[in-house]
mmCIF file with all atom_site columns, C-alpha atoms in Angstrom:
data_model
loop_
_atom_site.group_PDB
_atom_site.id
_atom_site.type_symbol
_atom_site.label_atom_id
_atom_site.label_alt_id
_atom_site.label_comp_id
_atom_site.label_asym_id
_atom_site.label_entity_id
_atom_site.label_seq_id
_atom_site.pdbx_PDB_ins_code
_atom_site.Cartn_x
_atom_site.Cartn_y
_atom_site.Cartn_z
_atom_site.occupancy
_atom_site.B_iso_or_equiv
_atom_site.pdbx_formal_charge
_atom_site.auth_seq_id
_atom_site.auth_comp_id
_atom_site.auth_asym_id
_atom_site.auth_atom_id
_atom_site.pdbx_PDB_model_num
ATOM 1   C CA . LYS A 1 1   ? 0.000   0.000  0.000   1.00 0.00 ? 1   LYS A CA 1
ATOM 2   C CA . THR A 1 2   ? 2.792   2.409  0.866   1.00 0.00 ? 2   THR A CA 1
ATOM 3   C CA . LYS A 1 3   ? 4.489   1.853  -2.465  1.00 0.00 ? 3   LYS A CA 1
ATOM 4   C CA . GLN A 1 4   ? 1.147   2.469  -4.189  1.00 0.00 ? 4   GLN A CA 1
ATOM 5   C CA . ILE A 1 5   ? 0.691   5.764  -2.345  1.00 0.00 ? 5   ILE A CA 1
ATOM 6   C CA . MET A 1 6   ? 4.222   6.822  -3.271  1.00 0.00 ? 6   MET A CA 1
ATOM 7   C CA . ALA A 1 7   ? 3.574   5.878  -6.911  1.00 0.00 ? 7   ALA A CA 1
ATOM 8   C CA . TRP A 1 8   ? 0.433   8.053  -6.867  1.00 0.00 ? 8   TRP A CA 1
ATOM 9   C CA . ILE A 1 9   ? 2.411   10.963 -5.415  1.00 0.00 ? 9   ILE A CA 1
ATOM 10  C CA . ASN A 1 10  ? 5.168   10.477 -7.983  1.00 0.00 ? 10  ASN A CA 1
ATOM 11  C CA . ILE A 1 11  ? 2.648   10.700 -10.825 1.00 0.00 ? 11  ILE A CA 1
ATOM 12  C CA . ARG A 1 12  ? 0.651   13.659 -9.504  1.00 0.00 ? 12  ARG A CA 1
ATOM 13  C CA . LEU A 1 13  ? 2.758   15.766 -7.119  1.00 0.00 ? 13  LEU A CA 1
ATOM 14  C CA . TYR A 1 14  ? 6.464   14.946 -7.495  1.00 0.00 ? 14  TYR A CA 1
ATOM 15  C CA . VAL A 1 15  ? 8.440   16.503 -10.328 1.00 0.00 ? 15  VAL A CA 1
ATOM 16  C CA . ALA A 1 16  ? 11.174  13.942 -11.009 1.00 0.00 ? 16  ALA A CA 1
ATOM 17  C CA . SER A 1 17  ? 13.306  16.298 -13.098 1.00 0.00 ? 17  SER A CA 1
ATOM 18  C CA . THR A 1 18  ? 13.642  18.844 -10.271 1.00 0.00 ? 18  THR A CA 1
ATOM 19  C CA . GLY A 1 19  ? 12.695  17.173 -6.963  1.00 0.00 ? 19  GLY A CA 1
ATOM 20  C CA . GLU A 1 20  ? 9.819   19.585 -6.343  1.00 0.00 ? 20  GLU A CA 1
ATOM 21  C CA . VAL A 1 21  ? 6.945   18.132 -4.319  1.00 0.00 ? 21  VAL A CA 1
ATOM 22  C CA . ARG A 1 22  ? 3.804   20.128 -4.950  1.00 0.00 ? 22  ARG A CA 1
ATOM 23  C CA . GLY A 1 23  ? 1.658   20.889 -1.952  1.00 0.00 ? 23  GLY A CA 1
ATOM 24  C CA . ALA A 1 24  ? -1.915  20.160 -2.940  1.00 0.00 ? 24  ALA A CA 1
ATOM 25  C CA . ILE A 1 25  ? -4.180  18.862 -5.668  1.00 0.00 ? 25  ILE A CA 1
ATOM 26  C CA . ASN A 1 26  ? -7.952  19.261 -5.988  1.00 0.00 ? 26  ASN A CA 1
ATOM 27  C CA . ALA A 1 27  ? -10.541 16.670 -7.032  1.00 0.00 ? 27  ALA A CA 1
ATOM 28  C CA . ALA A 1 28  ? -10.278 17.797 -10.659 1.00 0.00 ? 28  ALA A CA 1
ATOM 29  C CA . GLY A 1 29  ? -6.549  16.969 -10.640 1.00 0.00 ? 29  GLY A CA 1
ATOM 30  C CA . ASN A 1 30  ? -5.351  20.584 -10.665 1.00 0.00 ? 30  ASN A CA 1
ATOM 31  C CA . ILE A 1 31  ? -2.331  21.527 -8.564  1.00 0.00 ? 31  ILE A CA 1
ATOM 32  C CA . THR A 1 32  ? -3.456  24.158 -6.069  1.00 0.00 ? 32  THR A CA 1
ATOM 33  C CA . GLU A 1 33  ? -0.257  24.760 -4.092  1.00 0.00 ? 33  GLU A CA 1
ATOM 34  C CA . GLY A 1 34  ? 3.437   24.733 -4.813  1.00 0.00 ? 34  GLY A CA 1
ATOM 35  C CA . PRO A 1 35  ? 6.204   23.246 -2.714  1.00 0.00 ? 35  PRO A CA 1
ATOM 36  C CA . ARG A 1 36  ? 6.435   23.830 1.019   1.00 0.00 ? 36  ARG A CA 1
ATOM 37  C CA . THR A 1 37  ? 9.027   22.614 3.482   1.00 0.00 ? 37  THR A CA 1
ATOM 38  C CA . TYR A 1 38  ? 6.321   20.345 4.905   1.00 0.00 ? 38  TYR A CA 1
ATOM 39  C CA . THR A 1 39  ? 5.648   18.572 1.607   1.00 0.00 ? 39  THR A CA 1
ATOM 40  C CA . GLN A 1 40  ? 9.338   18.328 0.766   1.00 0.00 ? 40  GLN A CA 1
ATOM 41  C CA . GLY A 1 41  ? 10.036  16.910 4.222   1.00 0.00 ? 41  GLY A CA 1
ATOM 42  C CA . THR A 1 42  ? 7.262   14.334 4.322   1.00 0.00 ? 42  THR A CA 1
ATOM 43  C CA . TYR A 1 43  ? 8.236   13.109 0.856   1.00 0.00 ? 43  TYR A CA 1
ATOM 44  C CA . ILE A 1 44  ? 11.889  12.859 1.912   1.00 0.00 ? 44  ILE A CA 1
ATOM 45  C CA . GLY A 1 45  ? 10.857  10.917 5.011   1.00 0.00 ? 45  GLY A CA 1
ATOM 46  C CA . ALA A 1 46  ? 8.684   8.520  3.037   1.00 0.00 ? 46  ALA A CA 1
ATOM 47  C CA . ALA A 1 47  ? 11.467  7.961  0.507   1.00 0.00 ? 47  ALA A CA 1
ATOM 48  C CA . SER A 1 48  ? 13.947  7.216  3.270   1.00 0.00 ? 48  SER A CA 1
ATOM 49  C CA . LEU A 1 49  ? 11.668  4.771  5.074   1.00 0.00 ? 49  LEU A CA 1
ATOM 50  C CA . LEU A 1 50  ? 10.713  3.022  1.849   1.00 0.00 ? 50  LEU A CA 1
ATOM 51  C CA . ASN A 1 51  ? 14.363  2.759  0.829   1.00 0.00 ? 51  ASN A CA 1
ATOM 52  C CA . SER A 1 52  ? 14.998  0.735  3.983   1.00 0.00 ? 52  SER A CA 1
ATOM 53  C CA . HIS A 1 53  ? 12.592  -1.918 2.705   1.00 0.00 ? 53  HIS A CA 1
ATOM 54  C CA . TYR A 1 54  ? 13.008  -1.552 -1.064  1.00 0.00 ? 54  TYR A CA 1
ATOM 55  C CA . PRO A 1 55  ? 16.575  -0.353 -1.739  1.00 0.00 ? 55  PRO A CA 1
ATOM 56  C CA . SER A 1 56  ? 16.428  -1.284 -5.422  1.00 0.00 ? 56  SER A CA 1
ATOM 57  C CA . SER A 1 57  ? 13.407  0.973  -6.076  1.00 0.00 ? 57  SER A CA 1
ATOM 58  C CA . ASN A 1 58  ? 15.329  4.282  -6.356  1.00 0.00 ? 58  ASN A CA 1
ATOM 59  C CA . PHE A 1 59  ? 13.714  5.853  -3.269  1.00 0.00 ? 59  PHE A CA 1
ATOM 60  C CA . ARG A 1 60  ? 17.075  7.123  -1.973  1.00 0.00 ? 60  ARG A CA 1
ATOM 61  C CA . ALA A 1 61  ? 17.660  9.038  -5.211  1.00 0.00 ? 61  ALA A CA 1
ATOM 62  C CA . MET A 1 62  ? 14.130  10.490 -5.112  1.00 0.00 ? 62  MET A CA 1
ATOM 63  C CA . GLY A 1 63  ? 14.650  11.686 -1.546  1.00 0.00 ? 63  GLY A CA 1
ATOM 64  C CA . ALA A 1 64  ? 18.008  13.208 -2.459  1.00 0.00 ? 64  ALA A CA 1
ATOM 65  C CA . LYS A 1 65  ? 16.418  15.015 -5.402  1.00 0.00 ? 65  LYS A CA 1
ATOM 66  C CA . ALA A 1 66  ? 13.786  16.495 -3.061  1.00 0.00 ? 66  ALA A CA 1
ATOM 67  C CA . MET A 1 67  ? 16.538  17.503 -0.610  1.00 0.00 ? 67  MET A CA 1
ATOM 68  C CA . ASP A 1 68  ? 18.470  19.188 -3.425  1.00 0.00 ? 68  ASP A CA 1
ATOM 69  C CA . PHE A 1 69  ? 15.368  21.092 -4.577  1.00 0.00 ? 69  PHE A CA 1
ATOM 70  C CA . THR A 1 70  ? 14.747  22.348 -1.056  1.00 0.00 ? 70  THR A CA 1
ATOM 71  C CA . LYS A 1 71  ? 18.365  23.395 -0.577  1.00 0.00 ? 71  LYS A CA 1
ATOM 72  C CA . ASN A 1 72  ? 19.008  24.877 -4.016  1.00 0.00 ? 72  ASN A CA 1
ATOM 73  C CA . VAL A 1 73  ? 15.627  26.333 -4.987  1.00 0.00 ? 73  VAL A CA 1
ATOM 74  C CA . MET A 1 74  ? 13.580  27.001 -1.866  1.00 0.00 ? 74  MET A CA 1
ATOM 75  C CA . CYS A 1 75  ? 16.342  28.450 0.331   1.00 0.00 ? 75  CYS A CA 1
ATOM 76  C CA . ASN A 1 76  ? 17.877  31.890 0.073   1.00 0.00 ? 76  ASN A CA 1
ATOM 77  C CA . ALA A 1 77  ? 21.379  32.437 -1.321  1.00 0.00 ? 77  ALA A CA 1
ATOM 78  C CA . GLN A 1 78  ? 22.958  31.563 2.044   1.00 0.00 ? 78  GLN A CA 1
ATOM 79  C CA . GLY A 1 79  ? 20.981  28.305 2.327   1.00 0.00 ? 79  GLY A CA 1
ATOM 80  C CA . LEU A 1 80  ? 18.434  29.447 4.912   1.00 0.00 ? 80  LEU A CA 1
ATOM 81  C CA . LEU A 1 81  ? 15.070  27.705 4.718   1.00 0.00 ? 81  LEU A CA 1
ATOM 82  C CA . PRO A 1 82  ? 12.234  29.915 3.424   1.00 0.00 ? 82  PRO A CA 1
ATOM 83  C CA . ASP A 1 83  ? 9.727   32.163 5.167   1.00 0.00 ? 83  ASP A CA 1
ATOM 84  C CA . GLU A 1 84  ? 6.411   30.325 5.320   1.00 0.00 ? 84  GLU A CA 1
ATOM 85  C CA . TYR A 1 85  ? 4.477   32.776 7.445   1.00 0.00 ? 85  TYR A CA 1
ATOM 86  C CA . ASP A 1 86  ? 1.849   33.519 4.817   1.00 0.00 ? 86  ASP A CA 1
ATOM 87  C CA . ASN A 1 87  ? -0.754  31.803 7.010   1.00 0.00 ? 87  ASN A CA 1
ATOM 88  C CA . GLU A 1 88  ? -0.828  30.319 10.494  1.00 0.00 ? 88  GLU A CA 1
ATOM 89  C CA . ASP A 1 89  ? -0.903  26.749 9.222   1.00 0.00 ? 89  ASP A CA 1
ATOM 90  C CA . CYS A 1 90  ? 2.558   27.104 7.693   1.00 0.00 ? 90  CYS A CA 1
ATOM 91  C CA . GLN A 1 91  ? 4.485   28.558 10.648  1.00 0.00 ? 91  GLN A CA 1
ATOM 92  C CA . GLY A 1 92  ? 5.656   25.178 11.904  1.00 0.00 ? 92  GLY A CA 1
ATOM 93  C CA . PHE A 1 93  ? 6.329   23.528 8.556   1.00 0.00 ? 93  PHE A CA 1
ATOM 94  C CA . LYS A 1 94  ? 10.113  23.770 8.906   1.00 0.00 ? 94  LYS A CA 1
ATOM 95  C CA . ALA A 1 95  ? 9.875   21.537 11.986  1.00 0.00 ? 95  ALA A CA 1
ATOM 96  C CA . ILE A 1 96  ? 8.408   18.757 9.883   1.00 0.00 ? 96  ILE A CA 1
ATOM 97  C CA . PHE A 1 97  ? 11.059  19.271 7.217   1.00 0.00 ? 97  PHE A CA 1
ATOM 98  C CA . ALA A 1 98  ? 13.829  19.263 9.842   1.00 0.00 ? 98  ALA A CA 1
ATOM 99  C CA . ARG A 1 99  ? 12.671  15.988 11.363  1.00 0.00 ? 99  ARG A CA 1
ATOM 100 C CA . TRP A 1 100 ? 12.639  14.097 8.068   1.00 0.00 ? 100 TRP A CA 1
ATOM 101 C CA . ALA A 1 101 ? 15.576  15.812 6.362   1.00 0.00 ? 101 ALA A CA 1
ATOM 102 C CA . CYS A 1 102 ? 17.907  15.108 9.270   1.00 0.00 ? 102 CYS A CA 1
ATOM 103 C CA . ARG A 1 103 ? 16.770  11.489 9.557   1.00 0.00 ? 103 ARG A CA 1
ATOM 104 C CA . PHE A 1 104 ? 17.188  11.023 5.790   1.00 0.00 ? 104 PHE A CA 1
ATOM 105 C CA . THR A 1 105 ? 20.687  12.491 5.944   1.00 0.00 ? 105 THR A CA 1
ATOM 106 C CA . ARG A 1 106 ? 21.683  10.180 8.784   1.00 0.00 ? 106 ARG A CA 1
ATOM 107 C CA . ASP A 1 107 ? 19.905  7.031  7.624   1.00 0.00 ? 107 ASP A CA 1
ATOM 108 C CA . GLN A 1 108 ? 21.081  7.304  4.022   1.00 0.00 ? 108 GLN A CA 1
ATOM 109 C CA . GLY A 1 109 ? 24.656  8.241  5.000   1.00 0.00 ? 109 GLY A CA 1
ATOM 110 C CA . MET A 1 110 ? 24.474  11.592 3.197   1.00 0.00 ? 110 MET A CA 1
ATOM 111 C CA . GLN A 1 111 ? 26.115  13.789 5.824   1.00 0.00 ? 111 GLN A CA 1
ATOM 112 C CA . GLY A 1 112 ? 28.669  14.997 3.278   1.00 0.00 ? 112 GLY A CA 1
ATOM 113 C CA . ALA A 1 113 ? 25.915  16.401 1.083   1.00 0.00 ? 113 ALA A CA 1
ATOM 114 C CA . TYR A 1 114 ? 23.575  17.916 3.664   1.00 0.00 ? 114 TYR A CA 1
ATOM 115 C CA . ALA A 1 115 ? 24.945  18.079 7.227   1.00 0.00 ? 115 ALA A CA 1
ATOM 116 C CA . SER A 1 116 ? 26.627  21.489 6.982   1.00 0.00 ? 116 SER A CA 1
ATOM 117 C CA . TRP A 1 117 ? 23.522  23.027 5.369   1.00 0.00 ? 117 TRP A CA 1
ATOM 118 C CA . LEU A 1 118 ? 21.241  21.624 8.076   1.00 0.00 ? 118 LEU A CA 1
ATOM 119 C CA . GLN A 1 119 ? 23.683  22.678 10.811  1.00 0.00 ? 119 GLN A CA 1
ATOM 120 C CA . TYR A 1 120 ? 23.774  26.201 9.371   1.00 0.00 ? 120 TYR A CA 1
ATOM 121 C CA . ASN A 1 121 ? 19.983  26.413 9.680   1.00 0.00 ? 121 ASN A CA 1
ATOM 122 C CA . ALA A 1 122 ? 20.135  25.183 13.288  1.00 0.00 ? 122 ALA A CA 1
ATOM 123 C CA . GLN A 1 123 ? 22.840  27.746 14.108  1.00 0.00 ? 123 GLN A CA 1
ATOM 124 C CA . GLU A 1 124 ? 20.792  30.583 12.618  1.00 0.00 ? 124 GLU A CA 1
ATOM 125 C CA . ALA A 1 125 ? 17.725  29.533 14.612  1.00 0.00 ? 125 ALA A CA 1
ATOM 126 C CA . TRP A 1 126 ? 19.777  29.424 17.820  1.00 0.00 ? 126 TRP A CA 1
ATOM 127 C CA . LYS A 1 127 ? 21.502  32.724 17.085  1.00 0.00 ? 127 LYS A CA 1
ATOM 128 C CA . ASN A 1 128 ? 18.148  34.496 16.743  1.00 0.00 ? 128 ASN A CA 1
ATOM 129 C CA . ARG A 1 129 ? 16.368  33.247 19.874  1.00 0.00 ? 129 ARG A CA 1
ATOM 130 C CA . ASN A 1 130 ? 14.613  35.739 22.147  1.00 0.00 ? 130 ASN A CA 1
ATOM 131 C CA . SER A 1 131 ? 15.372  36.724 25.755  1.00 0.00 ? 131 SER A CA 1
ATOM 132 C CA . ASN A 1 132 ? 13.471  33.637 26.979  1.00 0.00 ? 132 ASN A CA 1
ATOM 133 C CA . GLY A 1 133 ? 15.570  31.366 24.762  1.00 0.00 ? 133 GLY A CA 1
ATOM 134 C CA . LEU A 1 134 ? 12.705  30.671 22.349  1.00 0.00 ? 134 LEU A CA 1
ATOM 135 C CA . MET A 1 135 ? 13.263  30.211 18.626  1.00 0.00 ? 135 MET A CA 1
ATOM 136 C CA . TRP A 1 136 ? 10.681  30.658 15.921  1.00 0.00 ? 136 TRP A CA 1
ATOM 137 C CA . GLY A 1 137 ? 10.590  29.870 12.196  1.00 0.00 ? 137 GLY A CA 1
ATOM 138 C CA . GLN A 1 138 ? 12.000  33.133 10.800  1.00 0.00 ? 138 GLN A CA 1
ATOM 139 C CA . TRP A 1 139 ? 15.634  32.371 11.434  1.00 0.00 ? 139 TRP A CA 1
ATOM 140 C CA . TRP A 1 140 ? 17.028  35.482 9.738   1.00 0.00 ? 140 TRP A CA 1
ATOM 141 C CA . HIS A 1 141 ? 15.956  37.799 12.571  1.00 0.00 ? 141 HIS A CA 1
ATOM 142 C CA . ARG A 1 142 ? 15.400  37.713 16.321  1.00 0.00 ? 142 ARG A CA 1
ATOM 143 C CA . THR A 1 143 ? 12.413  35.915 17.764  1.00 0.00 ? 143 THR A CA 1
ATOM 144 C CA . PRO A 1 144 ? 10.049  38.482 19.288  1.00 0.00 ? 144 PRO A CA 1
ATOM 145 C CA . ASP A 1 145 ? 9.829   38.714 23.063  1.00 0.00 ? 145 ASP A CA 1
ATOM 146 C CA . ASN A 1 146 ? 6.171   39.690 23.120  1.00 0.00 ? 146 ASN A CA 1
ATOM 147 C CA . TYR A 1 147 ? 4.461   36.734 21.403  1.00 0.00 ? 147 TYR A CA 1
ATOM 148 C CA . VAL A 1 148 ? 5.206   33.474 19.612  1.00 0.00 ? 148 VAL A CA 1
ATOM 149 C CA . ASN A 1 149 ? 2.866   30.517 19.292  1.00 0.00 ? 149 ASN A CA 1
ATOM 150 C CA . SER A 1 150 ? 3.741   26.949 20.137  1.00 0.00 ? 150 SER A CA 1
ATOM 151 C CA . PHE A 1 151 ? 3.634   25.665 16.542  1.00 0.00 ? 151 PHE A CA 1
ATOM 152 C CA . GLU A 1 152 ? 6.194   28.156 15.257  1.00 0.00 ? 152 GLU A CA 1
ATOM 153 C CA . THR A 1 153 ? 8.537   27.513 18.182  1.00 0.00 ? 153 THR A CA 1
ATOM 154 C CA . THR A 1 154 ? 8.883   23.865 17.154  1.00 0.00 ? 154 THR A CA 1
ATOM 155 C CA . CYS A 1 155 ? 10.959  24.776 14.072  1.00 0.00 ? 155 CYS A CA 1
ATOM 156 C CA . GLY A 1 156 ? 14.241  25.646 15.758  1.00 0.00 ? 156 GLY A CA 1
ATOM 157 C CA . ILE A 1 157 ? 13.948  22.834 18.304  1.00 0.00 ? 157 ILE A CA 1
ATOM 158 C CA . ALA A 1 158 ? 13.278  20.253 15.594  1.00 0.00 ? 158 ALA A CA 1
ATOM 159 C CA . MET A 1 159 ? 16.266  21.418 13.565  1.00 0.00 ? 159 MET A CA 1
ATOM 160 C CA . MET A 1 160 ? 18.572  21.420 16.582  1.00 0.00 ? 160 MET A CA 1
ATOM 161 C CA . ASN A 1 161 ? 17.396  17.965 17.660  1.00 0.00 ? 161 ASN A CA 1
ATOM 162 C CA . GLY A 1 162 ? 17.753  16.736 14.081  1.00 0.00 ? 162 GLY A CA 1
ATOM 163 C CA . VAL A 1 163 ? 21.305  17.911 13.536  1.00 0.00 ? 163 VAL A CA 1
ATOM 164 C CA . TYR A 1 164 ? 22.265  16.319 16.847  1.00 0.00 ? 164 TYR A CA 1
ATOM 165 C CA . LEU A 1 165 ? 21.479  12.974 15.192  1.00 0.00 ? 165 LEU A CA 1
ATOM 166 C CA . LEU A 1 166 ? 23.956  13.636 12.395  1.00 0.00 ? 166 LEU A CA 1
#
């Protein structure tokens, strides 16, 4: 069943030539959202887990392609993961990406390709924490002291926990 779900995603949402994982599709089959760190991350996680059971099925390469797209297309010039604060649902998406990207990097032995990039993101999150030590998802400037919600504060923690595994 899992391979069937991944095959469906690969036909409808994954762009094999680039590694982009589109975010949503409606009942008519129209793509309604582009890539997000959440969709990139969950795809990377699925590819990594499936590769453990089906190493000859190219899942490792698909996950690496999605990692490369995230790093090279979605990040800024310095490699910092994107701002996804366009609605409240997206504020914690980097946490989901961090969890799966770091596990993929460790489990697939790809530290040479991704560890320094992931560590850079963790360092930027830590560097920009507020006076209470909280980190949020906008790692290019200081976390506000007046208000942050719990979902957005998971991003920095997830990245720091993830890079610890590497």
